Each structure stands twice: as structure tokens, then as C-alpha cells.
mmCIF file of C-alpha atoms in Angstrom:
data_model
loop_
_atom_site.group_PDB
_atom_site.id
_atom_site.type_symbol
_atom_site.label_atom_id
_atom_site.label_comp_id
_atom_site.label_asym_id
_atom_site.label_seq_id
_atom_site.Cartn_x
_atom_site.Cartn_y
_atom_site.Cartn_z
ATOM 1 C CA MET A 1 73.566 51.607 98.189
ATOM 2 C CA ILE A 2 76.783 49.772 99.230
ATOM 3 C CA PHE A 3 77.205 45.979 98.676
ATOM 4 C CA PHE A 4 79.418 43.981 100.999
ATOM 5 C CA GLY A 5 79.785 40.834 98.907
ATOM 6 C CA ASN A 6 79.628 37.625 101.026
ATOM 7 C CA ARG A 7 79.717 39.320 104.423
ATOM 8 C CA SER A 8 77.176 38.053 106.988
ATOM 9 C CA ARG A 9 74.292 40.108 108.241
ATOM 10 C CA LEU A 10 76.042 40.354 111.612
ATOM 11 C CA ASP A 11 79.156 41.833 109.985
ATOM 12 C CA ILE A 12 76.993 44.334 108.130
ATOM 13 C CA SER A 13 75.193 45.312 111.340
ATOM 14 C CA ILE A 14 78.486 45.854 113.143
ATOM 15 C CA LEU A 15 79.819 47.978 110.281
ATOM 16 C CA THR A 16 76.628 50.008 110.242
ATOM 17 C CA LEU A 17 76.823 50.709 113.967
ATOM 18 C CA LEU A 18 80.501 51.642 113.626
ATOM 19 C CA CYS A 19 79.726 54.144 110.843
ATOM 20 C CA LEU A 20 76.909 55.683 112.865
ATOM 21 C CA TYR A 21 79.204 56.042 115.873
ATOM 22 C CA GLN A 22 81.975 57.667 113.808
ATOM 23 C CA ASN A 23 79.572 60.089 112.170
ATOM 24 C CA HIS A 24 78.102 61.030 115.530
ATOM 25 C CA HIS A 25 81.590 61.521 116.946
ATOM 26 C CA LEU A 26 82.669 63.715 114.035
ATOM 27 C CA VAL A 27 79.566 65.868 114.223
ATOM 28 C CA MET A 28 79.919 66.334 117.954
ATOM 29 C CA GLY A 29 83.609 67.058 117.496
ATOM 30 C CA LYS A 30 82.886 69.731 114.915
ATOM 31 C CA GLU A 31 80.255 71.303 117.127
ATOM 32 C CA THR A 32 82.602 71.296 120.091
ATOM 33 C CA SER A 33 85.453 72.662 117.998
ATOM 34 C CA SER A 34 83.242 75.312 116.460
ATOM 35 C CA SER A 35 81.932 76.299 119.872
ATOM 36 C CA SER A 36 85.436 76.506 121.304
ATOM 37 C CA SER A 37 86.668 78.480 118.324
ATOM 38 C CA SER A 38 83.726 80.838 118.588
ATOM 39 C CA SER A 39 84.298 81.359 122.306
ATOM 40 C CA SER A 40 88.007 81.936 121.741
ATOM 41 C CA SER A 41 87.294 84.374 118.928
ATOM 42 C CA THR A 42 84.796 86.253 121.059
ATOM 43 C CA ALA A 43 87.257 86.485 123.889
ATOM 44 C CA THR A 44 90.150 87.800 121.766
ATOM 45 C CA THR A 45 88.331 89.971 119.230
ATOM 46 C CA ALA A 46 87.012 93.300 120.450
ATOM 47 C CA LEU A 47 85.989 94.629 117.021
ATOM 48 C CA PRO A 48 82.271 94.632 116.102
ATOM 49 C CA ALA A 49 80.854 92.627 113.226
ATOM 50 C CA VAL A 50 81.314 93.839 109.660
ATOM 51 C CA ARG A 51 78.726 96.388 108.586
ATOM 52 C CA GLN A 52 76.777 96.026 105.346
ATOM 53 C CA PRO A 53 76.502 98.828 102.764
ATOM 54 C CA PRO A 54 73.192 100.505 101.945
ATOM 55 C CA ALA A 55 71.461 99.981 98.624
ATOM 56 C CA ILE A 56 72.538 102.212 95.738
ATOM 57 C CA SER A 57 69.930 104.263 93.900
ATOM 58 C CA ILE A 58 69.775 107.145 91.439
ATOM 59 C CA PRO A 59 69.584 110.471 93.305
ATOM 60 C CA PRO A 60 66.184 112.132 92.856
ATOM 61 C CA VAL A 61 65.863 115.334 90.812
ATOM 62 C CA PRO A 62 62.901 117.717 90.397
ATOM 63 C CA SER A 63 60.261 116.321 88.063
ATOM 64 C CA LYS A 64 60.581 119.228 85.628
ATOM 65 C CA THR A 65 64.331 118.693 85.406
ATOM 66 C CA TYR A 66 63.836 114.958 85.022
ATOM 67 C CA LEU A 67 61.483 115.445 82.068
ATOM 68 C CA HIS A 68 63.186 118.255 80.201
ATOM 69 C CA HIS A 69 66.904 118.046 81.067
ATOM 70 C CA THR A 70 67.743 115.619 78.275
ATOM 71 C CA THR A 71 70.112 115.542 75.310
ATOM 72 C CA LEU A 72 70.631 113.834 71.971
ATOM 73 C CA HIS A 73 74.386 114.211 72.238
ATOM 74 C CA PRO A 74 76.526 111.175 73.149
ATOM 75 C CA ARG A 75 76.550 110.681 76.895
ATOM 76 C CA PRO A 76 79.911 111.284 78.637
ATOM 77 C CA LYS A 77 82.105 108.387 79.699
ATOM 78 C CA LEU A 78 83.854 107.664 82.975
ATOM 79 C CA ILE A 79 86.859 105.425 82.319
ATOM 80 C CA LEU A 80 88.406 103.597 85.279
ATOM 81 C CA ILE A 81 92.046 102.528 84.872
ATOM 82 C CA GLY A 82 93.928 100.613 87.525
ATOM 83 C CA ASP A 83 94.626 97.308 89.252
ATOM 84 C CA SER A 84 92.400 94.757 91.009
ATOM 85 C CA ILE A 85 90.834 97.437 93.217
ATOM 86 C CA THR A 86 89.408 98.830 89.976
ATOM 87 C CA GLU A 87 88.729 95.558 88.133
ATOM 88 C CA LEU A 88 86.882 93.976 91.056
ATOM 89 C CA GLY A 89 84.746 97.103 91.340
ATOM 90 C CA SER A 90 82.657 95.715 88.467
ATOM 91 C CA SER A 91 82.786 92.041 89.389
ATOM 92 C CA HIS A 92 79.769 91.946 91.714
ATOM 93 C CA ALA A 93 76.574 93.831 92.512
ATOM 94 C CA GLU A 94 78.140 95.733 95.428
ATOM 95 C CA GLY A 95 81.289 96.817 93.576
ATOM 96 C CA TRP A 96 82.087 100.518 93.585
ATOM 97 C CA ALA A 97 82.167 100.708 89.771
ATOM 98 C CA THR A 98 78.830 98.878 89.602
ATOM 99 C CA SER A 99 77.412 101.423 92.040
ATOM 100 C CA LEU A 100 78.656 104.265 89.839
ATOM 101 C CA SER A 101 76.914 102.683 86.839
ATOM 102 C CA ILE A 102 73.649 102.611 88.795
ATOM 103 C CA ARG A 103 74.024 106.186 90.004
ATOM 104 C CA TYR A 104 74.791 107.574 86.543
ATOM 105 C CA ASN A 105 72.340 105.389 84.652
ATOM 106 C CA ARG A 106 71.352 107.074 81.354
ATOM 107 C CA ARG A 107 73.602 110.028 82.158
ATOM 108 C CA MET A 108 77.194 108.755 81.993
ATOM 109 C CA ASP A 109 78.632 105.407 80.914
ATOM 110 C CA VAL A 110 81.148 103.763 83.251
ATOM 111 C CA VAL A 111 83.904 101.885 81.415
ATOM 112 C CA ASN A 112 86.113 99.632 83.553
ATOM 113 C CA ARG A 113 89.655 98.927 82.325
ATOM 114 C CA GLY A 114 91.100 97.721 85.606
ATOM 115 C CA MET A 115 93.483 94.748 85.440
ATOM 116 C CA ASN A 116 94.330 92.735 88.527
ATOM 117 C CA GLY A 117 97.972 92.482 89.462
ATOM 118 C CA TYR A 118 99.011 95.472 87.353
ATOM 119 C CA ASN A 119 101.328 98.186 88.595
ATOM 120 C CA SER A 120 101.892 101.662 87.137
ATOM 121 C CA ARG A 121 104.744 100.416 84.921
ATOM 122 C CA TRP A 122 102.565 97.823 83.205
ATOM 123 C CA GLY A 123 99.630 100.218 83.171
ATOM 124 C CA MET A 124 101.802 102.798 81.422
ATOM 125 C CA ALA A 125 102.696 100.244 78.756
ATOM 126 C CA ALA A 126 99.032 99.303 78.195
ATOM 127 C CA LEU A 127 97.733 102.880 78.250
ATOM 128 C CA PRO A 128 98.116 103.624 74.498
ATOM 129 C CA LEU A 129 95.945 100.615 73.651
ATOM 130 C CA ILE A 130 93.227 101.770 76.045
ATOM 131 C CA LEU A 131 93.332 105.332 74.732
ATOM 132 C CA GLU A 132 93.171 104.231 71.129
ATOM 133 C CA GLU A 133 90.128 102.112 71.989
ATOM 134 C CA ILE A 134 88.360 104.944 73.856
ATOM 135 C CA LEU A 135 89.605 108.149 72.227
ATOM 136 C CA GLY A 136 90.669 106.962 68.796
ATOM 137 C CA PRO A 137 94.053 107.543 67.111
ATOM 138 C CA SER A 138 96.514 109.814 68.863
ATOM 139 C CA SER A 139 97.509 113.251 67.644
ATOM 140 C CA GLU A 140 101.110 114.264 67.009
ATOM 141 C CA ALA A 141 101.249 116.119 70.306
ATOM 142 C CA SER A 142 100.498 112.975 72.278
ATOM 143 C CA SER A 143 102.936 110.885 70.254
ATOM 144 C CA ASP A 144 105.648 113.340 71.225
ATOM 145 C CA GLY A 145 104.413 113.234 74.812
ATOM 146 C CA ILE A 146 104.923 109.480 75.055
ATOM 147 C CA ASP A 147 108.565 109.849 74.093
ATOM 148 C CA ALA A 148 109.242 113.040 76.072
ATOM 149 C CA ALA A 149 106.605 113.427 78.760
ATOM 150 C CA GLY A 150 109.037 115.432 80.866
ATOM 151 C CA ASP A 151 108.950 118.392 78.462
ATOM 152 C CA GLU A 152 106.964 120.785 80.672
ATOM 153 C CA CYS A 153 106.896 123.638 78.157
ATOM 154 C CA ALA A 154 105.671 121.476 75.268
ATOM 155 C CA TRP A 155 102.961 119.926 77.452
ATOM 156 C CA GLU A 156 101.735 123.307 78.707
ATOM 157 C CA GLU A 157 101.645 124.694 75.151
ATOM 158 C CA THR A 158 99.618 121.677 73.982
ATOM 159 C CA MET A 159 97.116 122.134 76.810
ATOM 160 C CA HIS A 160 96.869 125.876 76.091
ATOM 161 C CA GLN A 161 96.079 125.287 72.425
ATOM 162 C CA LYS A 162 93.529 122.592 73.309
ATOM 163 C CA LYS A 163 91.650 124.852 75.737
ATOM 164 C CA LYS A 164 91.719 127.697 73.210
ATOM 165 C CA ARG A 165 90.234 125.451 70.545
ATOM 166 C CA GLN A 166 87.483 124.264 72.920
ATOM 167 C CA ARG A 167 86.505 127.873 73.636
ATOM 168 C CA THR A 168 86.170 128.782 69.973
ATOM 169 C CA ASP A 169 84.668 125.595 68.541
ATOM 170 C CA CYS A 170 80.918 125.560 68.094
ATOM 171 C CA PRO A 171 78.820 122.430 67.400
ATOM 172 C CA ASN A 172 78.234 122.096 63.663
ATOM 173 C CA ASP A 173 74.481 121.551 63.562
ATOM 174 C CA GLU A 174 72.655 123.651 60.983
ATOM 175 C CA ARG A 175 69.289 122.664 62.425
ATOM 176 C CA ALA A 176 70.093 123.961 65.899
ATOM 177 C CA THR A 177 69.146 127.490 66.895
ATOM 178 C CA THR A 178 71.672 129.996 68.201
ATOM 179 C CA SER A 179 70.511 129.510 71.788
ATOM 180 C CA GLU A 180 70.781 125.733 71.411
ATOM 181 C CA LYS A 181 74.311 126.080 70.068
ATOM 182 C CA GLN A 182 75.268 128.258 73.017
ATOM 183 C CA ALA A 183 73.754 125.770 75.441
ATOM 184 C CA GLN A 184 75.570 122.909 73.739
ATOM 185 C CA GLN A 185 78.847 124.788 73.813
ATOM 186 C CA GLN A 186 78.406 125.644 77.490
ATOM 187 C CA GLN A 187 77.592 122.027 78.304
ATOM 188 C CA GLN A 188 80.647 120.826 76.414
ATOM 189 C CA GLN A 189 82.873 123.174 78.419
ATOM 190 C CA GLN A 190 81.358 122.238 81.776
ATOM 191 C CA HIS A 191 81.185 118.481 81.339
ATOM 192 C CA PRO A 192 84.122 116.604 79.830
ATOM 193 C CA GLN A 193 83.251 113.960 77.265
ATOM 194 C CA TYR A 194 85.770 111.544 78.765
ATOM 195 C CA THR A 195 86.822 111.417 82.401
ATOM 196 C CA PHE A 196 89.649 109.086 83.412
ATOM 197 C CA ILE A 197 90.346 107.950 86.981
ATOM 198 C CA ILE A 198 93.814 106.420 87.341
ATOM 199 C CA GLY A 199 94.199 104.062 90.302
ATOM 200 C CA TYR A 200 97.585 102.397 90.712
ATOM 201 C CA GLY A 201 99.784 101.897 93.762
ATOM 202 C CA ALA A 202 98.459 98.857 95.621
ATOM 203 C CA ASN A 203 100.911 96.636 93.726
ATOM 204 C CA ASP A 204 103.630 99.250 93.145
ATOM 205 C CA SER A 205 103.991 99.467 96.936
ATOM 206 C CA CYS A 206 104.687 95.750 97.398
ATOM 207 C CA LEU A 207 107.909 95.229 99.323
ATOM 208 C CA PRO A 208 110.942 94.874 96.987
ATOM 209 C CA ASP A 209 112.132 91.836 98.950
ATOM 210 C CA GLY A 210 108.699 90.430 99.772
ATOM 211 C CA ALA A 211 106.513 87.653 98.439
ATOM 212 C CA HIS A 212 105.216 89.825 95.563
ATOM 213 C CA SER A 213 108.432 91.659 94.704
ATOM 214 C CA ARG A 214 107.750 91.168 90.984
ATOM 215 C CA HIS A 215 105.011 93.808 91.225
ATOM 216 C CA HIS A 216 107.135 96.373 93.073
ATOM 217 C CA VAL A 217 107.862 99.709 91.386
ATOM 218 C CA PRO A 218 110.276 102.174 93.037
ATOM 219 C CA LEU A 219 108.614 105.257 94.517
ATOM 220 C CA GLY A 220 110.214 107.747 92.128
ATOM 221 C CA GLU A 221 109.250 105.736 89.061
ATOM 222 C CA TYR A 222 105.710 105.346 90.391
ATOM 223 C CA ALA A 223 105.287 109.122 90.650
ATOM 224 C CA SER A 224 106.816 109.604 87.206
ATOM 225 C CA ASN A 225 104.476 107.016 85.685
ATOM 226 C CA LEU A 226 101.411 108.764 87.103
ATOM 227 C CA THR A 227 102.599 112.120 85.760
ATOM 228 C CA ARG A 228 103.240 110.690 82.302
ATOM 229 C CA MET A 229 99.846 108.960 82.202
ATOM 230 C CA ILE A 230 98.068 112.190 83.097
ATOM 231 C CA ARG A 231 99.844 114.155 80.381
ATOM 232 C CA ILE A 232 99.391 111.524 77.708
ATOM 233 C CA ILE A 233 95.669 111.207 78.412
ATOM 234 C CA GLN A 234 95.227 114.991 78.356
ATOM 235 C CA THR A 235 96.966 115.364 74.996
ATOM 236 C CA TRP A 236 96.129 112.066 73.273
ATOM 237 C CA ASN A 237 93.407 113.454 71.035
ATOM 238 C CA SER A 238 93.209 117.234 70.784
ATOM 239 C CA GLU A 239 89.630 117.028 69.478
ATOM 240 C CA LYS A 240 88.309 115.372 72.644
ATOM 241 C CA ASN A 241 87.306 117.145 75.850
ATOM 242 C CA VAL A 242 89.092 115.091 78.510
ATOM 243 C CA ALA A 243 89.490 115.258 82.294
ATOM 244 C CA VAL A 244 91.730 113.189 84.591
ATOM 245 C CA ALA A 245 91.705 112.360 88.295
ATOM 246 C CA LEU A 246 93.877 110.142 90.484
ATOM 247 C CA LEU A 247 92.919 107.405 92.928
ATOM 248 C CA ALA A 248 95.428 106.883 95.724
ATOM 249 C CA PRO A 249 96.221 103.293 96.761
ATOM 250 C CA PRO A 250 94.134 101.846 99.597
ATOM 251 C CA PRO A 251 95.620 101.101 103.005
ATOM 252 C CA CYS A 252 96.459 97.498 103.798
ATOM 253 C CA ASP A 253 96.396 95.404 106.953
ATOM 254 C CA THR A 254 100.112 94.941 107.602
ATOM 255 C CA GLU A 255 99.528 91.990 109.930
ATOM 256 C CA LYS A 256 97.669 90.040 107.236
ATOM 257 C CA GLN A 257 99.941 91.203 104.423
ATOM 258 C CA LYS A 258 103.274 91.265 106.293
ATOM 259 C CA LYS A 259 104.957 89.020 103.699
ATOM 260 C CA SER A 260 104.427 91.548 100.933
ATOM 261 C CA ARG A 261 103.187 94.920 102.255
ATOM 262 C CA ASP A 262 103.727 97.468 105.015
ATOM 263 C CA ASN A 263 100.956 100.037 105.405
ATOM 264 C CA GLU A 264 102.513 102.285 108.040
ATOM 265 C CA ASN A 265 106.004 102.556 106.502
ATOM 266 C CA VAL A 266 105.642 101.913 102.752
ATOM 267 C CA THR A 267 102.080 102.157 101.407
ATOM 268 C CA VAL A 268 101.728 105.567 103.052
ATOM 269 C CA LEU A 269 104.657 106.860 100.974
ATOM 270 C CA TYR A 270 102.953 105.836 97.725
ATOM 271 C CA ALA A 271 99.715 107.484 98.825
ATOM 272 C CA GLU A 272 101.591 110.682 99.623
ATOM 273 C CA ALA A 273 103.414 110.535 96.270
ATOM 274 C CA CYS A 274 100.079 110.155 94.479
ATOM 275 C CA ASP A 275 98.706 113.167 96.348
ATOM 276 C CA LYS A 276 101.791 115.212 95.433
ATOM 277 C CA VAL A 277 101.434 114.325 91.736
ATOM 278 C CA ALA A 278 97.790 115.421 91.849
ATOM 279 C CA ARG A 279 98.715 118.781 93.344
ATOM 280 C CA THR A 280 101.624 119.278 90.936
ATOM 281 C CA THR A 281 99.590 118.477 87.817
ATOM 282 C CA GLY A 282 96.429 120.200 89.056
ATOM 283 C CA VAL A 283 94.113 117.193 88.861
ATOM 284 C CA PRO A 284 91.606 116.042 91.524
ATOM 285 C CA ILE A 285 92.410 113.074 93.726
ATOM 286 C CA VAL A 286 90.428 110.477 95.647
ATOM 287 C CA ASN A 287 92.582 109.900 98.726
ATOM 288 C CA LEU A 288 91.549 106.324 99.449
ATOM 289 C CA TRP A 289 94.449 105.676 101.827
ATOM 290 C CA LYS A 290 93.305 108.403 104.186
ATOM 291 C CA GLY A 291 89.586 108.129 103.475
ATOM 292 C CA MET A 292 89.380 104.456 104.476
ATOM 293 C CA GLN A 293 91.327 104.776 107.711
ATOM 294 C CA LEU A 294 89.683 107.890 109.099
ATOM 295 C CA PRO A 295 86.051 108.323 110.117
ATOM 296 C CA ALA A 296 84.154 110.378 107.541
ATOM 297 C CA LYS A 297 83.700 113.286 109.988
ATOM 298 C CA ASN A 298 87.495 113.566 110.480
ATOM 299 C CA TYR A 299 88.474 113.037 106.865
ATOM 300 C CA ASP A 300 89.406 116.699 106.262
ATOM 301 C CA ASP A 301 91.087 117.377 109.603
ATOM 302 C CA ASP A 302 94.710 118.480 109.357
ATOM 303 C CA ASP A 303 95.783 116.960 112.673
ATOM 304 C CA ASN A 304 94.481 113.414 112.658
ATOM 305 C CA SER A 305 97.552 111.322 113.419
ATOM 306 C CA SER A 306 96.091 109.977 116.673
ATOM 307 C CA LEU A 307 92.974 108.747 114.880
ATOM 308 C CA PHE A 308 95.020 106.419 112.689
ATOM 309 C CA GLU A 309 96.081 104.498 115.781
ATOM 310 C CA SER A 310 92.767 104.557 117.632
ATOM 311 C CA ASN A 311 90.549 103.648 114.671
ATOM 312 C CA GLN A 312 91.198 100.078 113.525
ATOM 313 C CA GLN A 313 87.647 99.074 112.614
ATOM 314 C CA TRP A 314 88.391 99.846 108.938
ATOM 315 C CA LYS A 315 90.455 96.655 108.715
ATOM 316 C CA VAL A 316 87.342 94.613 109.504
ATOM 317 C CA ASP A 317 84.812 96.721 107.639
ATOM 318 C CA TYR A 318 86.727 97.500 104.469
ATOM 319 C CA LEU A 319 89.279 94.745 103.781
ATOM 320 C CA SER A 320 88.540 91.115 102.949
ATOM 321 C CA ASP A 321 92.092 89.751 102.928
ATOM 322 C CA GLY A 322 94.131 92.686 104.127
ATOM 323 C CA VAL A 323 94.250 94.484 100.757
ATOM 324 C CA HIS A 324 91.119 93.841 98.653
ATOM 325 C CA LEU A 325 87.798 95.454 99.454
ATOM 326 C CA THR A 326 84.717 94.045 101.158
ATOM 327 C CA PRO A 327 81.253 95.245 100.064
ATOM 328 C CA MET A 328 81.527 97.945 102.728
ATOM 329 C CA GLY A 329 85.009 98.873 101.474
ATOM 330 C CA ASN A 330 83.596 99.202 97.975
ATOM 331 C CA TYR A 331 80.879 101.457 99.331
ATOM 332 C CA ARG A 332 83.412 103.670 101.112
ATOM 333 C CA LEU A 333 85.399 104.020 97.880
ATOM 334 C CA TYR A 334 82.166 104.805 96.044
ATOM 335 C CA GLU A 335 81.429 107.569 98.584
ATOM 336 C CA LEU A 336 84.864 109.106 98.099
ATOM 337 C CA VAL A 337 84.648 108.997 94.300
ATOM 338 C CA ILE A 338 81.197 110.598 94.366
ATOM 339 C CA GLU A 339 82.525 113.338 96.638
ATOM 340 C CA MET A 340 85.192 114.136 94.044
ATOM 341 C CA LEU A 341 82.848 113.882 91.042
ATOM 342 C CA ASP A 342 80.194 116.084 92.689
ATOM 343 C CA GLN A 343 82.692 118.719 93.765
ATOM 344 C CA GLY A 344 83.000 121.776 91.547
ATOM 345 C CA VAL A 345 86.199 122.307 89.585
ATOM 346 C CA VAL A 346 87.378 124.618 92.375
ATOM 347 C CA GLU A 347 85.159 124.598 95.442
ATOM 348 C CA LYS A 348 85.945 125.038 99.147
ATOM 349 C CA GLY A 349 89.654 124.704 98.541
ATOM 350 C CA LYS A 350 89.232 121.356 96.781
ATOM 351 C CA SER A 351 89.181 120.415 93.139
ATOM 352 C CA GLY A 352 86.578 118.137 91.611
ATOM 353 C CA LEU A 353 85.100 117.430 88.209
ATOM 354 C CA GLY A 354 81.641 118.992 88.489
ATOM 355 C CA LEU A 355 79.880 115.804 87.393
ATOM 356 C CA ALA A 356 77.006 115.710 89.862
ATOM 357 C CA VAL A 357 74.064 113.621 88.676
ATOM 358 C CA SER A 358 71.719 116.609 88.821
ATOM 359 C CA ALA A 359 74.004 118.536 86.458
ATOM 360 C CA LEU A 360 74.089 115.876 83.763
ATOM 361 C CA PRO A 361 71.224 115.542 81.268
ATOM 362 C CA ARG A 362 69.575 112.186 80.630
ATOM 363 C CA ALA A 363 70.328 110.661 77.260
ATOM 364 C CA TYR A 364 67.390 110.928 74.818
ATOM 365 C CA PRO A 365 64.011 112.550 75.453
ATOM 366 C CA ASP A 366 61.605 111.279 78.063
ATOM 367 C CA HIS A 367 59.066 108.853 76.615
ATOM 368 C CA SER A 368 56.249 111.284 77.404
ATOM 369 C CA LEU A 369 57.796 113.838 75.036
ATOM 370 C CA VAL A 370 58.297 111.556 72.037
ATOM 371 C CA ASP A 371 56.044 112.338 69.059
ATOM 372 C CA GLY A 372 53.840 109.257 68.965
ATOM 373 C CA LEU A 373 52.961 109.562 65.277
ATOM 374 C CA ASP A 374 56.249 110.841 63.897
ATOM 375 C CA PRO A 375 59.016 109.926 66.377
ATOM 376 C CA GLY A 376 61.701 110.837 63.845
ATOM 377 C CA LYS A 377 60.964 114.501 64.478
ATOM 378 C CA THR A 378 61.754 114.077 68.152
ATOM 379 C CA PHE A 379 65.131 112.498 67.497
ATOM 380 C CA GLY A 380 66.008 114.488 64.381
ATOM 381 C CA THR A 381 66.226 111.307 62.324
ATOM 382 C CA ASP A 382 63.246 111.959 60.054
ATOM 383 C CA MET A 383 65.508 113.383 57.338
ATOM 384 C CA LEU A 384 68.107 110.623 57.452
ATOM 385 C CA PRO A 385 68.210 108.159 54.510
ATOM 386 C CA ILE A 386 67.117 105.125 56.559
ATOM 387 C CA SER A 387 64.454 104.003 54.068
ATOM 388 C CA LYS A 388 67.132 102.209 52.075
ATOM 389 C CA PHE A 389 67.336 99.648 54.864
ATOM 390 C CA ASP A 390 63.671 98.712 54.430
ATOM 391 C CA LYS A 391 63.059 95.461 52.639
#
């Protein structure tokens, strides 16, 4: 309630009528403005409304596989390293990293180490801290690799010795049968314990004289940083079974980002450099730059230059501000990552990681198979000295 002091009732009535008139005028003005704006927008915008992504669920598997394809071994980890495209993938329910966590529930843990605003130079500097957190202390081979990552012969020799050791090592479990050991060894070879996806380039490709020039990294250095990161991850801990893949930078809407980015003349070069590094180092790649701009059915076509010009709906569907992803953009990235993860190591001319959901065992036995009276037998913990923790 508002008090007007010694004003007369007539003054108060006049003020009340004036307020009502102004409010009515403002509301009508907003409606008129909104209507005009809507009409203008409809007249100038030919693109359809933004589509919404479908719900994410765990792919179904046969019931027998679901019940019996389980393991007591630590579940593998998928580690996402990159910039805001990666970090924001876990910031909401429709993020691409969140979707991966749902898809691989109880089969593979998704660990997000994306950091908004980072470029490959800063990511390279932070990488040892991330690897020490995830993989533990580095071996001598990796320490040398940080200082001299360009030594091709030393890197190849390190990788050769690591693969040789993985072929000869056998799980040290006296209680396991020979067939179980063979199955465990085969599983260890097929499914890496730690899979890293490196996704930098959205900030590296900022214009050197633009509004975000501080984030710019020259093209040659960008490619070198990716190569060094791949080699350091692969050799950081010789005892770990590790795989690496690259994530190319996404396209941007040049019109919305013209102060800092240029999709057609600059970002494309960083995407191509990322693809070249992947081919040179022999690691899989998620080509987000191409995969977002082209319809899914034309994604693998060799001659698709005309489609880049004719298909502009991706700017509306996939980008919220010209560079960051909408829910639908997150879903498209999720689709592309799944395509790479599901793909065999070498299959149909492409390279993937062979991490399809159906190929990965669920962690821990199904509840229906747990010994109800003596559960320790099911988990192999009945012989462990846990009684000392009893009060």
C-alpha cells in the first residue's frame, strides 16, 4: 500500500487514473511491439523452428546378455578433455556428456574435464595434472615425452613396448580359472581402461585481431599441441591400457560471431588440421565441423561442397549464440561420438574404439544372481579381513 501524506482524495483519484492509463498504454504498446516484431520476424526468417532432441535411454540388449554379461573388474572410464563445448556437455540434462553417462550407465564412467575458454595451449599446460589425477604418476617414458614429444622414434618404441607388455600380461588372480583369465585378458585387450577424447579448437580458431584474440593459437601450434597431447596420454603410464580420440572444433555462425570468428575461412582450417593430426597419429576423430553442417545422410559423401551452402538450418538447430550448442546441437554431437565409439577399431574404412554398449559388461552381478545368504561368495569378498571393521 502507498501513502500520499496530506493529499486530497481527489488528488489520489487522479493519480490512480493516471497510473491505470499508463499501465494500459504500456501493455498495449508491448503487445503491439511484440506483434510487429513477430510479423517482421516471420516475414524475414525462412528457417523453421528449432527442433527438440529425443530422450536418451540405454540401448536394449538380450535378456541373457543383460543378466550374465557382468564383471567385478573396475569399469572403464571415458575422459572428456576440452573447452566449453565439453564442459557444458555436463551442465544440463540434455548435454552430450550427460547423454553419454545415461547410455553407458553401469558400464563405463564418463569423466568431464572440460574448461570453458581454454585453448590447446592452456589445455596442454593443464594436461599433466589431469593425467596424474586419472592415471596416477607418470612413467619415465612420458616424462621424456613432455620435453621431447617430437621424437618419433622414441615414441614409437614406447608404444611398441607397451603393446607387447599388454599381450603378455595376465591378470594376477589365483582364484580365477584358466578360461576366466583368458576371458579377462581378451576383454582387457579389446576394451581400453581409459579412453580420452580431446576437443580443442573452438577458441584456438578465434581471430588473432578479433574481440577474443587472447584465446587465439596459431594453426601450426594448434596441430602440434594436439599431437603432443596424444603422445603424452598414450605413454603417461605404461601399466594402463589407454585409447585416445580427437574431437574437431564445431562450426560457428560467422554472422553472429563476426567480431571474433570466421567459419568459412578460419575455423575450417582448424577442423582440417585436427583431421590431419588424427590420420597422422592413427587415432579416431569425431568430425564435428562437418557433422553439424551436413545432413546425416550426406555426412560421408566426398563431394558435398554444395550442401554447405544450401543447408543453413544447422545454425538454428545446433547453435545458441553462434558457437555454443543448443540441446539439439548437443544431441548431434552425442550422435557423432556414439558413431565413433561404436565403430570397430578398423571397420568400413573408418577407425573407432569398439566401445559399443552391447560389448561392455555391466559392473557387478545382477541382483538375481547374488547369493542371498552368503553374498560375499558372489563378490569374492568372503575371504577378505573385513571383520576387523565390526564394532
